[in-house]
């Protein structure tokens, strides 16, 4: 966001990007596919557009994403805070996300053939 507006920026732009990448990992999709890159940049900067969080997203992961892509860089967490939040969510993530999204993978043993 800051980069699009040609404003001074720091590591918080990477925190923003991490929030978007986390969303991509959770959904398996790219955000704003119904827009051109210019339209998406305009929507993010001027309309505070963000990708829709899936209804089945764990609250802890939803919280991390929304904190990371906050419009105000000063409100975004540091990466140390992101790691702490991810570690706190680990049990829920492992037990719920794997079952819900990767059921096919955990029901069949992995082979080396």
PDB file of N, CA and C in Angstrom, residues 13-95:
ATOM      1  N   UNK A  13       5.765  -3.332   4.945  1.00  0.00           N
ATOM      2  CA  UNK A  13       5.205  -3.698   3.639  1.00  0.00           C
ATOM      3  C   UNK A  13       5.309  -5.206   3.435  1.00  0.00           C
ATOM      4  N   UNK A  14       6.363  -5.805   3.982  1.00  0.00           N
ATOM      5  CA  UNK A  14       6.520  -7.254   3.886  1.00  0.00           C
ATOM      6  C   UNK A  14       5.515  -7.976   4.778  1.00  0.00           C
ATOM      7  N   UNK A  15       5.178  -7.379   5.902  1.00  0.00           N
ATOM      8  CA  UNK A  15       4.149  -7.944   6.781  1.00  0.00           C
ATOM      9  C   UNK A  15       2.811  -7.934   6.040  1.00  0.00           C
ATOM     10  N   UNK A  16       2.514  -6.826   5.364  1.00  0.00           N
ATOM     11  CA  UNK A  16       1.300  -6.739   4.549  1.00  0.00           C
ATOM     12  C   UNK A  16       1.292  -7.871   3.515  1.00  0.00           C
ATOM     13  N   UNK A  17       2.402  -8.019   2.809  1.00  0.00           N
ATOM     14  CA  UNK A  17       2.505  -9.061   1.785  1.00  0.00           C
ATOM     15  C   UNK A  17       2.331 -10.451   2.386  1.00  0.00           C
ATOM     16  N   UNK A  18       2.877 -10.668   3.577  1.00  0.00           N
ATOM     17  CA  UNK A  18       2.714 -11.960   4.238  1.00  0.00           C
ATOM     18  C   UNK A  18       1.233 -12.255   4.482  1.00  0.00           C
ATOM     19  N   UNK A  19       0.475 -11.255   4.894  1.00  0.00           N
ATOM     20  CA  UNK A  19      -0.963 -11.449   5.100  1.00  0.00           C
ATOM     21  C   UNK A  19      -1.660 -11.893   3.826  1.00  0.00           C
ATOM     22  N   UNK A  20      -1.266 -11.302   2.700  1.00  0.00           N
ATOM     23  CA  UNK A  20      -1.845 -11.687   1.410  1.00  0.00           C
ATOM     24  C   UNK A  20      -1.413 -13.104   1.038  1.00  0.00           C
ATOM     25  N   UNK A  21      -0.144 -13.434   1.235  1.00  0.00           N
ATOM     26  CA  UNK A  21       0.349 -14.781   0.928  1.00  0.00           C
ATOM     27  C   UNK A  21      -0.343 -15.822   1.814  1.00  0.00           C
ATOM     28  N   UNK A  22      -0.558 -15.503   3.080  1.00  0.00           N
ATOM     29  CA  UNK A  22      -1.276 -16.419   3.974  1.00  0.00           C
ATOM     30  C   UNK A  22      -2.684 -16.663   3.434  1.00  0.00           C
ATOM     31  N   UNK A  23      -3.346 -15.609   2.966  1.00  0.00           N
ATOM     32  CA  UNK A  23      -4.671 -15.758   2.360  1.00  0.00           C
ATOM     33  C   UNK A  23      -4.597 -16.677   1.140  1.00  0.00           C
ATOM     34  N   UNK A  24      -3.571 -16.487   0.294  1.00  0.00           N
ATOM     35  CA  UNK A  24      -3.402 -17.331  -0.891  1.00  0.00           C
ATOM     36  C   UNK A  24      -3.205 -18.791  -0.500  1.00  0.00           C
ATOM     37  N   UNK A  25      -2.429 -19.029   0.551  1.00  0.00           N
ATOM     38  CA  UNK A  25      -2.212 -20.398   1.019  1.00  0.00           C
ATOM     39  C   UNK A  25      -3.500 -21.020   1.549  1.00  0.00           C
ATOM     40  N   UNK A  26      -4.298 -20.230   2.239  1.00  0.00           N
ATOM     41  CA  UNK A  26      -5.549 -20.732   2.811  1.00  0.00           C
ATOM     42  C   UNK A  26      -6.600 -21.017   1.743  1.00  0.00           C
ATOM     43  N   UNK A  27      -6.611 -20.222   0.687  1.00  0.00           N
ATOM     44  CA  UNK A  27      -7.663 -20.355  -0.319  1.00  0.00           C
ATOM     45  C   UNK A  27      -7.223 -21.102  -1.571  1.00  0.00           C
ATOM     46  N   UNK A  28      -5.920 -21.129  -1.826  1.00  0.00           N
ATOM     47  CA  UNK A  28      -5.436 -21.720  -3.068  1.00  0.00           C
ATOM     48  C   UNK A  28      -5.743 -20.844  -4.278  1.00  0.00           C
ATOM     49  N   UNK A  29      -6.032 -19.572  -4.032  1.00  0.00           N
ATOM     50  CA  UNK A  29      -6.392 -18.651  -5.114  1.00  0.00           C
ATOM     51  C   UNK A  29      -5.501 -17.411  -5.068  1.00  0.00           C
ATOM     52  N   UNK A  30      -5.599 -16.622  -6.119  1.00  0.00           N
ATOM     53  CA  UNK A  30      -4.955 -15.314  -6.152  1.00  0.00           C
ATOM     54  C   UNK A  30      -6.018 -14.269  -5.849  1.00  0.00           C
ATOM     55  N   UNK A  31      -5.673 -13.216  -5.111  1.00  0.00           N
ATOM     56  CA  UNK A  31      -6.672 -12.189  -4.802  1.00  0.00           C
ATOM     57  C   UNK A  31      -6.953 -11.292  -6.009  1.00  0.00           C
ATOM     58  N   UNK A  32      -8.131 -10.734  -6.028  1.00  0.00           N
ATOM     59  CA  UNK A  32      -8.518  -9.713  -7.006  1.00  0.00           C
ATOM     60  C   UNK A  32      -8.405 -10.186  -8.458  1.00  0.00           C
ATOM     61  N   UNK A  33      -8.740 -11.445  -8.713  1.00  0.00           N
ATOM     62  CA  UNK A  33      -8.629 -11.967 -10.080  1.00  0.00           C
ATOM     63  C   UNK A  33      -9.641 -11.334 -11.031  1.00  0.00           C
ATOM     64  N   UNK A  34     -10.648 -10.686 -10.481  1.00  0.00           N
ATOM     65  CA  UNK A  34     -11.653 -10.028 -11.315  1.00  0.00           C
ATOM     66  C   UNK A  34     -11.245  -8.599 -11.692  1.00  0.00           C
ATOM     67  N   UNK A  35     -10.016  -8.210 -11.334  1.00  0.00           N
ATOM     68  CA  UNK A  35      -9.532  -6.853 -11.605  1.00  0.00           C
ATOM     69  C   UNK A  35      -8.181  -6.911 -12.303  1.00  0.00           C
ATOM     70  N   UNK A  36      -7.877  -5.830 -13.012  1.00  0.00           N
ATOM     71  CA  UNK A  36      -6.521  -5.684 -13.533  1.00  0.00           C
ATOM     72  C   UNK A  36      -5.618  -5.294 -12.360  1.00  0.00           C
ATOM     73  N   UNK A  37      -4.329  -5.336 -12.579  1.00  0.00           N
ATOM     74  CA  UNK A  37      -3.387  -4.947 -11.519  1.00  0.00           C
ATOM     75  C   UNK A  37      -3.611  -3.493 -11.096  1.00  0.00           C
ATOM     76  N   UNK A  38      -3.884  -2.624 -12.056  1.00  0.00           N
ATOM     77  CA  UNK A  38      -4.118  -1.206 -11.744  1.00  0.00           C
ATOM     78  C   UNK A  38      -5.410  -1.044 -10.947  1.00  0.00           C
ATOM     79  N   UNK A  39      -6.463  -1.751 -11.346  1.00  0.00           N
ATOM     80  CA  UNK A  39      -7.729  -1.686 -10.606  1.00  0.00           C
ATOM     81  C   UNK A  39      -7.554  -2.196  -9.176  1.00  0.00           C
ATOM     82  N   UNK A  40      -6.808  -3.293  -9.025  1.00  0.00           N
ATOM     83  CA  UNK A  40      -6.578  -3.854  -7.688  1.00  0.00           C
ATOM     84  C   UNK A  40      -5.800  -2.871  -6.826  1.00  0.00           C
ATOM     85  N   UNK A  41      -4.757  -2.271  -7.386  1.00  0.00           N
ATOM     86  CA  UNK A  41      -3.969  -1.295  -6.626  1.00  0.00           C
ATOM     87  C   UNK A  41      -4.840  -0.113  -6.211  1.00  0.00           C
ATOM     88  N   UNK A  42      -5.676   0.376  -7.119  1.00  0.00           N
ATOM     89  CA  UNK A  42      -6.578   1.487  -6.799  1.00  0.00           C
ATOM     90  C   UNK A  42      -7.547   1.088  -5.685  1.00  0.00           C
ATOM     91  N   UNK A  43      -8.117  -0.103  -5.793  1.00  0.00           N
ATOM     92  CA  UNK A  43      -9.082  -0.572  -4.790  1.00  0.00           C
ATOM     93  C   UNK A  43      -8.432  -0.725  -3.418  1.00  0.00           C
ATOM     94  N   UNK A  44      -7.219  -1.244  -3.385  1.00  0.00           N
ATOM     95  CA  UNK A  44      -6.509  -1.419  -2.111  1.00  0.00           C
ATOM     96  C   UNK A  44      -6.232  -0.065  -1.468  1.00  0.00           C
ATOM     97  N   UNK A  45      -5.735   0.868  -2.247  1.00  0.00           N
ATOM     98  CA  UNK A  45      -5.341   2.172  -1.707  1.00  0.00           C
ATOM     99  C   UNK A  45      -6.542   3.064  -1.401  1.00  0.00           C
ATOM    100  N   UNK A  46      -7.480   3.146  -2.315  1.00  0.00           N
ATOM    101  CA  UNK A  46      -8.567   4.120  -2.177  1.00  0.00           C
ATOM    102  C   UNK A  46      -9.846   3.577  -1.551  1.00  0.00           C
ATOM    103  N   UNK A  47     -10.028   2.266  -1.600  1.00  0.00           N
ATOM    104  CA  UNK A  47     -11.258   1.681  -1.060  1.00  0.00           C
ATOM    105  C   UNK A  47     -10.979   0.685   0.059  1.00  0.00           C
ATOM    106  N   UNK A  48      -9.701   0.561   0.428  1.00  0.00           N
ATOM    107  CA  UNK A  48      -9.283  -0.368   1.483  1.00  0.00           C
ATOM    108  C   UNK A  48      -9.738  -1.797   1.187  1.00  0.00           C
ATOM    109  N   UNK A  49      -9.726  -2.168  -0.091  1.00  0.00           N
ATOM    110  CA  UNK A  49     -10.150  -3.511  -0.495  1.00  0.00           C
ATOM    111  C   UNK A  49      -9.170  -4.559   0.025  1.00  0.00           C
ATOM    112  N   UNK A  50      -9.728  -5.658   0.474  1.00  0.00           N
ATOM    113  CA  UNK A  50      -8.945  -6.814   0.906  1.00  0.00           C
ATOM    114  C   UNK A  50      -9.661  -8.061   0.407  1.00  0.00           C
ATOM    115  N   UNK A  51      -8.935  -9.154   0.225  1.00  0.00           N
ATOM    116  CA  UNK A  51      -9.607 -10.392  -0.194  1.00  0.00           C
ATOM    117  C   UNK A  51     -10.608 -10.845   0.875  1.00  0.00           C
ATOM    118  N   UNK A  52     -11.673 -11.477   0.425  1.00  0.00           N
ATOM    119  CA  UNK A  52     -12.677 -11.997   1.364  1.00  0.00           C
ATOM    120  C   UNK A  52     -12.111 -13.212   2.095  1.00  0.00           C
ATOM    121  N   UNK A  53     -12.244 -13.207   3.397  1.00  0.00           N
ATOM    122  CA  UNK A  53     -11.754 -14.330   4.199  1.00  0.00           C
ATOM    123  C   UNK A  53     -12.797 -15.443   4.150  1.00  0.00           C
ATOM    124  N   UNK A  54     -12.379 -16.669   3.821  1.00  0.00           N
ATOM    125  CA  UNK A  54     -13.333 -17.778   3.750  1.00  0.00           C
ATOM    126  C   UNK A  54     -14.051 -17.993   5.084  1.00  0.00           C
ATOM    127  N   UNK A  55     -15.312 -18.399   4.998  1.00  0.00           N
ATOM    128  CA  UNK A  55     -16.099 -18.627   6.210  1.00  0.00           C
ATOM    129  C   UNK A  55     -15.510 -19.726   7.078  1.00  0.00           C
ATOM    130  N   UNK A  56     -14.848 -20.700   6.457  1.00  0.00           N
ATOM    131  CA  UNK A  56     -14.300 -21.812   7.235  1.00  0.00           C
ATOM    132  C   UNK A  56     -12.880 -21.548   7.735  1.00  0.00           C
ATOM    133  N   UNK A  57     -12.410 -20.331   7.579  1.00  0.00           N
ATOM    134  CA  UNK A  57     -11.063 -19.979   8.049  1.00  0.00           C
ATOM    135  C   UNK A  57     -11.032 -19.957   9.577  1.00  0.00           C
ATOM    136  N   UNK A  58      -9.994 -20.520  10.134  1.00  0.00           N
ATOM    137  CA  UNK A  58      -9.847 -20.490  11.589  1.00  0.00           C
ATOM    138  C   UNK A  58      -9.752 -19.041  12.066  1.00  0.00           C
ATOM    139  N   UNK A  59     -10.436 -18.709  13.154  1.00  0.00           N
ATOM    140  CA  UNK A  59     -10.393 -17.333  13.661  1.00  0.00           C
ATOM    141  C   UNK A  59      -8.971 -16.822  13.903  1.00  0.00           C
ATOM    142  N   UNK A  60      -8.092 -17.680  14.391  1.00  0.00           N
ATOM    143  CA  UNK A  60      -6.713 -17.244  14.657  1.00  0.00           C
ATOM    144  C   UNK A  60      -6.008 -16.827  13.368  1.00  0.00           C
ATOM    145  N   UNK A  61      -6.224 -17.580  12.283  1.00  0.00           N
ATOM    146  CA  UNK A  61      -5.593 -17.234  11.008  1.00  0.00           C
ATOM    147  C   UNK A  61      -6.247 -16.006  10.391  1.00  0.00           C
ATOM    148  N   UNK A  62      -7.545 -15.891  10.530  1.00  0.00           N
ATOM    149  CA  UNK A  62      -8.246 -14.696  10.067  1.00  0.00           C
ATOM    150  C   UNK A  62      -7.697 -13.456  10.773  1.00  0.00           C
ATOM    151  N   UNK A  63      -7.492 -13.573  12.064  1.00  0.00           N
ATOM    152  CA  UNK A  63      -6.953 -12.465  12.859  1.00  0.00           C
ATOM    153  C   UNK A  63      -5.553 -12.080  12.377  1.00  0.00           C
ATOM    154  N   UNK A  64      -4.723 -13.069  12.113  1.00  0.00           N
ATOM    155  CA  UNK A  64      -3.360 -12.798  11.640  1.00  0.00           C
ATOM    156  C   UNK A  64      -3.413 -12.071  10.297  1.00  0.00           C
ATOM    157  N   UNK A  65      -4.224 -12.576   9.372  1.00  0.00           N
ATOM    158  CA  UNK A  65      -4.321 -11.934   8.056  1.00  0.00           C
ATOM    159  C   UNK A  65      -4.771 -10.485   8.172  1.00  0.00           C
ATOM    160  N   UNK A  66      -5.844 -10.253   8.913  1.00  0.00           N
ATOM    161  CA  UNK A  66      -6.371  -8.889   8.997  1.00  0.00           C
ATOM    162  C   UNK A  66      -5.421  -7.946   9.720  1.00  0.00           C
ATOM    163  N   UNK A  67      -4.702  -8.451  10.697  1.00  0.00           N
ATOM    164  CA  UNK A  67      -3.689  -7.610  11.354  1.00  0.00           C
ATOM    165  C   UNK A  67      -2.564  -7.275  10.380  1.00  0.00           C
ATOM    166  N   UNK A  68      -2.139  -8.264   9.592  1.00  0.00           N
ATOM    167  CA  UNK A  68      -1.020  -8.055   8.669  1.00  0.00           C
ATOM    168  C   UNK A  68      -1.357  -7.081   7.549  1.00  0.00           C
ATOM    169  N   UNK A  69      -2.581  -7.109   7.060  1.00  0.00           N
ATOM    170  CA  UNK A  69      -2.900  -6.237   5.930  1.00  0.00           C
ATOM    171  C   UNK A  69      -3.663  -4.980   6.345  1.00  0.00           C
ATOM    172  N   UNK A  70      -3.509  -4.599   7.600  1.00  0.00           N
ATOM    173  CA  UNK A  70      -4.125  -3.353   8.069  1.00  0.00           C
ATOM    174  C   UNK A  70      -3.616  -2.185   7.225  1.00  0.00           C
ATOM    175  N   UNK A  71      -4.499  -1.238   6.939  1.00  0.00           N
ATOM    176  CA  UNK A  71      -4.126  -0.077   6.123  1.00  0.00           C
ATOM    177  C   UNK A  71      -3.049   0.775   6.783  1.00  0.00           C
ATOM    178  N   UNK A  72      -3.021   0.770   8.108  1.00  0.00           N
ATOM    179  CA  UNK A  72      -2.044   1.569   8.848  1.00  0.00           C
ATOM    180  C   UNK A  72      -0.826   0.702   9.177  1.00  0.00           C
ATOM    181  N   UNK A  73       0.328   0.995   8.585  1.00  0.00           N
ATOM    182  CA  UNK A  73       1.519   0.183   8.841  1.00  0.00           C
ATOM    183  C   UNK A  73       1.905   0.115  10.317  1.00  0.00           C
ATOM    184  N   UNK A  74       1.601   1.166  11.063  1.00  0.00           N
ATOM    185  CA  UNK A  74       1.964   1.178  12.482  1.00  0.00           C
ATOM    186  C   UNK A  74       1.135   0.187  13.293  1.00  0.00           C
ATOM    187  N   UNK A  75      -0.011  -0.192  12.777  1.00  0.00           N
ATOM    188  CA  UNK A  75      -0.884  -1.146  13.464  1.00  0.00           C
ATOM    189  C   UNK A  75      -0.493  -2.588  13.132  1.00  0.00           C
ATOM    190  N   UNK A  76       0.129  -2.791  11.977  1.00  0.00           N
ATOM    191  CA  UNK A  76       0.547  -4.143  11.584  1.00  0.00           C
ATOM    192  C   UNK A  76       1.555  -4.689  12.591  1.00  0.00           C
ATOM    193  N   UNK A  77       1.492  -5.995  12.839  1.00  0.00           N
ATOM    194  CA  UNK A  77       2.442  -6.588  13.785  1.00  0.00           C
ATOM    195  C   UNK A  77       3.843  -6.667  13.182  1.00  0.00           C
ATOM    196  N   UNK A  78       4.820  -6.826  14.045  1.00  0.00           N
ATOM    197  CA  UNK A  78       6.176  -7.132  13.578  1.00  0.00           C
ATOM    198  C   UNK A  78       6.191  -8.609  13.189  1.00  0.00           C
ATOM    199  N   UNK A  79       7.231  -9.039  12.499  1.00  0.00           N
ATOM    200  CA  UNK A  79       7.314 -10.460  12.169  1.00  0.00           C
ATOM    201  C   UNK A  79       7.503 -11.307  13.422  1.00  0.00           C
ATOM    202  N   UNK A  80       8.144 -10.759  14.442  1.00  0.00           N
ATOM    203  CA  UNK A  80       8.236 -11.499  15.708  1.00  0.00           C
ATOM    204  C   UNK A  80       6.847 -11.757  16.272  1.00  0.00           C
ATOM    205  N   UNK A  81       5.979 -10.745  16.200  1.00  0.00           N
ATOM    206  CA  UNK A  81       4.602 -10.917  16.669  1.00  0.00           C
ATOM    207  C   UNK A  81       3.843 -11.918  15.798  1.00  0.00           C
ATOM    208  N   UNK A  82       4.078 -11.879  14.492  1.00  0.00           N
ATOM    209  CA  UNK A  82       3.428 -12.834  13.588  1.00  0.00           C
ATOM    210  C   UNK A  82       3.826 -14.254  13.965  1.00  0.00           C
ATOM    211  N   UNK A  83       5.111 -14.462  14.206  1.00  0.00           N
ATOM    212  CA  UNK A  83       5.587 -15.795  14.610  1.00  0.00           C
ATOM    213  C   UNK A  83       4.914 -16.227  15.906  1.00  0.00           C
ATOM    214  N   UNK A  84       4.833 -15.332  16.865  1.00  0.00           N
ATOM    215  CA  UNK A  84       4.176 -15.645  18.139  1.00  0.00           C
ATOM    216  C   UNK A  84       2.715 -16.016  17.911  1.00  0.00           C
ATOM    217  N   UNK A  85       2.018 -15.266  17.059  1.00  0.00           N
ATOM    218  CA  UNK A  85       0.613 -15.570  16.770  1.00  0.00           C
ATOM    219  C   UNK A  85       0.471 -16.914  16.064  1.00  0.00           C
ATOM    220  N   UNK A  86       1.384 -17.213  15.133  1.00  0.00           N
ATOM    221  CA  UNK A  86       1.342 -18.498  14.435  1.00  0.00           C
ATOM    222  C   UNK A  86       1.619 -19.652  15.392  1.00  0.00           C
ATOM    223  N   UNK A  87       2.585 -19.464  16.273  1.00  0.00           N
ATOM    224  CA  UNK A  87       2.879 -20.511  17.262  1.00  0.00           C
ATOM    225  C   UNK A  87       1.689 -20.746  18.181  1.00  0.00           C
ATOM    226  N   UNK A  88       1.008 -19.679  18.568  1.00  0.00           N
ATOM    227  CA  UNK A  88      -0.166 -19.813  19.436  1.00  0.00           C
ATOM    228  C   UNK A  88      -1.302 -20.536  18.713  1.00  0.00           C
ATOM    229  N   UNK A  89      -1.375 -20.378  17.398  1.00  0.00           N
ATOM    230  CA  UNK A  89      -2.444 -20.999  16.614  1.00  0.00           C
ATOM    231  C   UNK A  89      -2.087 -22.394  16.122  1.00  0.00           C
ATOM    232  N   UNK A  90      -0.859 -22.832  16.371  1.00  0.00           N
ATOM    233  CA  UNK A  90      -0.364 -24.078  15.782  1.00  0.00           C
ATOM    234  C   UNK A  90      -1.258 -25.283  16.056  1.00  0.00           C
ATOM    235  N   UNK A  91      -1.698 -25.469  17.273  1.00  0.00           N
ATOM    236  CA  UNK A  91      -2.515 -26.632  17.610  1.00  0.00           C
ATOM    237  C   UNK A  91      -3.808 -26.633  16.803  1.00  0.00           C
ATOM    238  N   UNK A  92      -4.490 -25.493  16.767  1.00  0.00           N
ATOM    239  CA  UNK A  92      -5.724 -25.403  15.981  1.00  0.00           C
ATOM    240  C   UNK A  92      -5.457 -25.620  14.500  1.00  0.00           C
ATOM    241  N   UNK A  93      -4.386 -25.040  14.010  1.00  0.00           N
ATOM    242  CA  UNK A  93      -4.060 -25.169  12.596  1.00  0.00           C
ATOM    243  C   UNK A  93      -3.800 -26.626  12.246  1.00  0.00           C
ATOM    244  N   UNK A  94      -2.972 -27.287  13.025  1.00  0.00           N
ATOM    245  CA  UNK A  94      -2.621 -28.677  12.733  1.00  0.00           C
ATOM    246  C   UNK A  94      -3.848 -29.576  12.811  1.00  0.00           C
ATOM    247  N   UNK A  95      -4.660 -29.414  13.841  1.00  0.00           N
ATOM    248  CA  UNK A  95      -5.792 -30.322  14.012  1.00  0.00           C
ATOM    249  C   UNK A  95      -6.970 -30.010  13.096  1.00  0.00           C
TER     250      UNK A  95
END
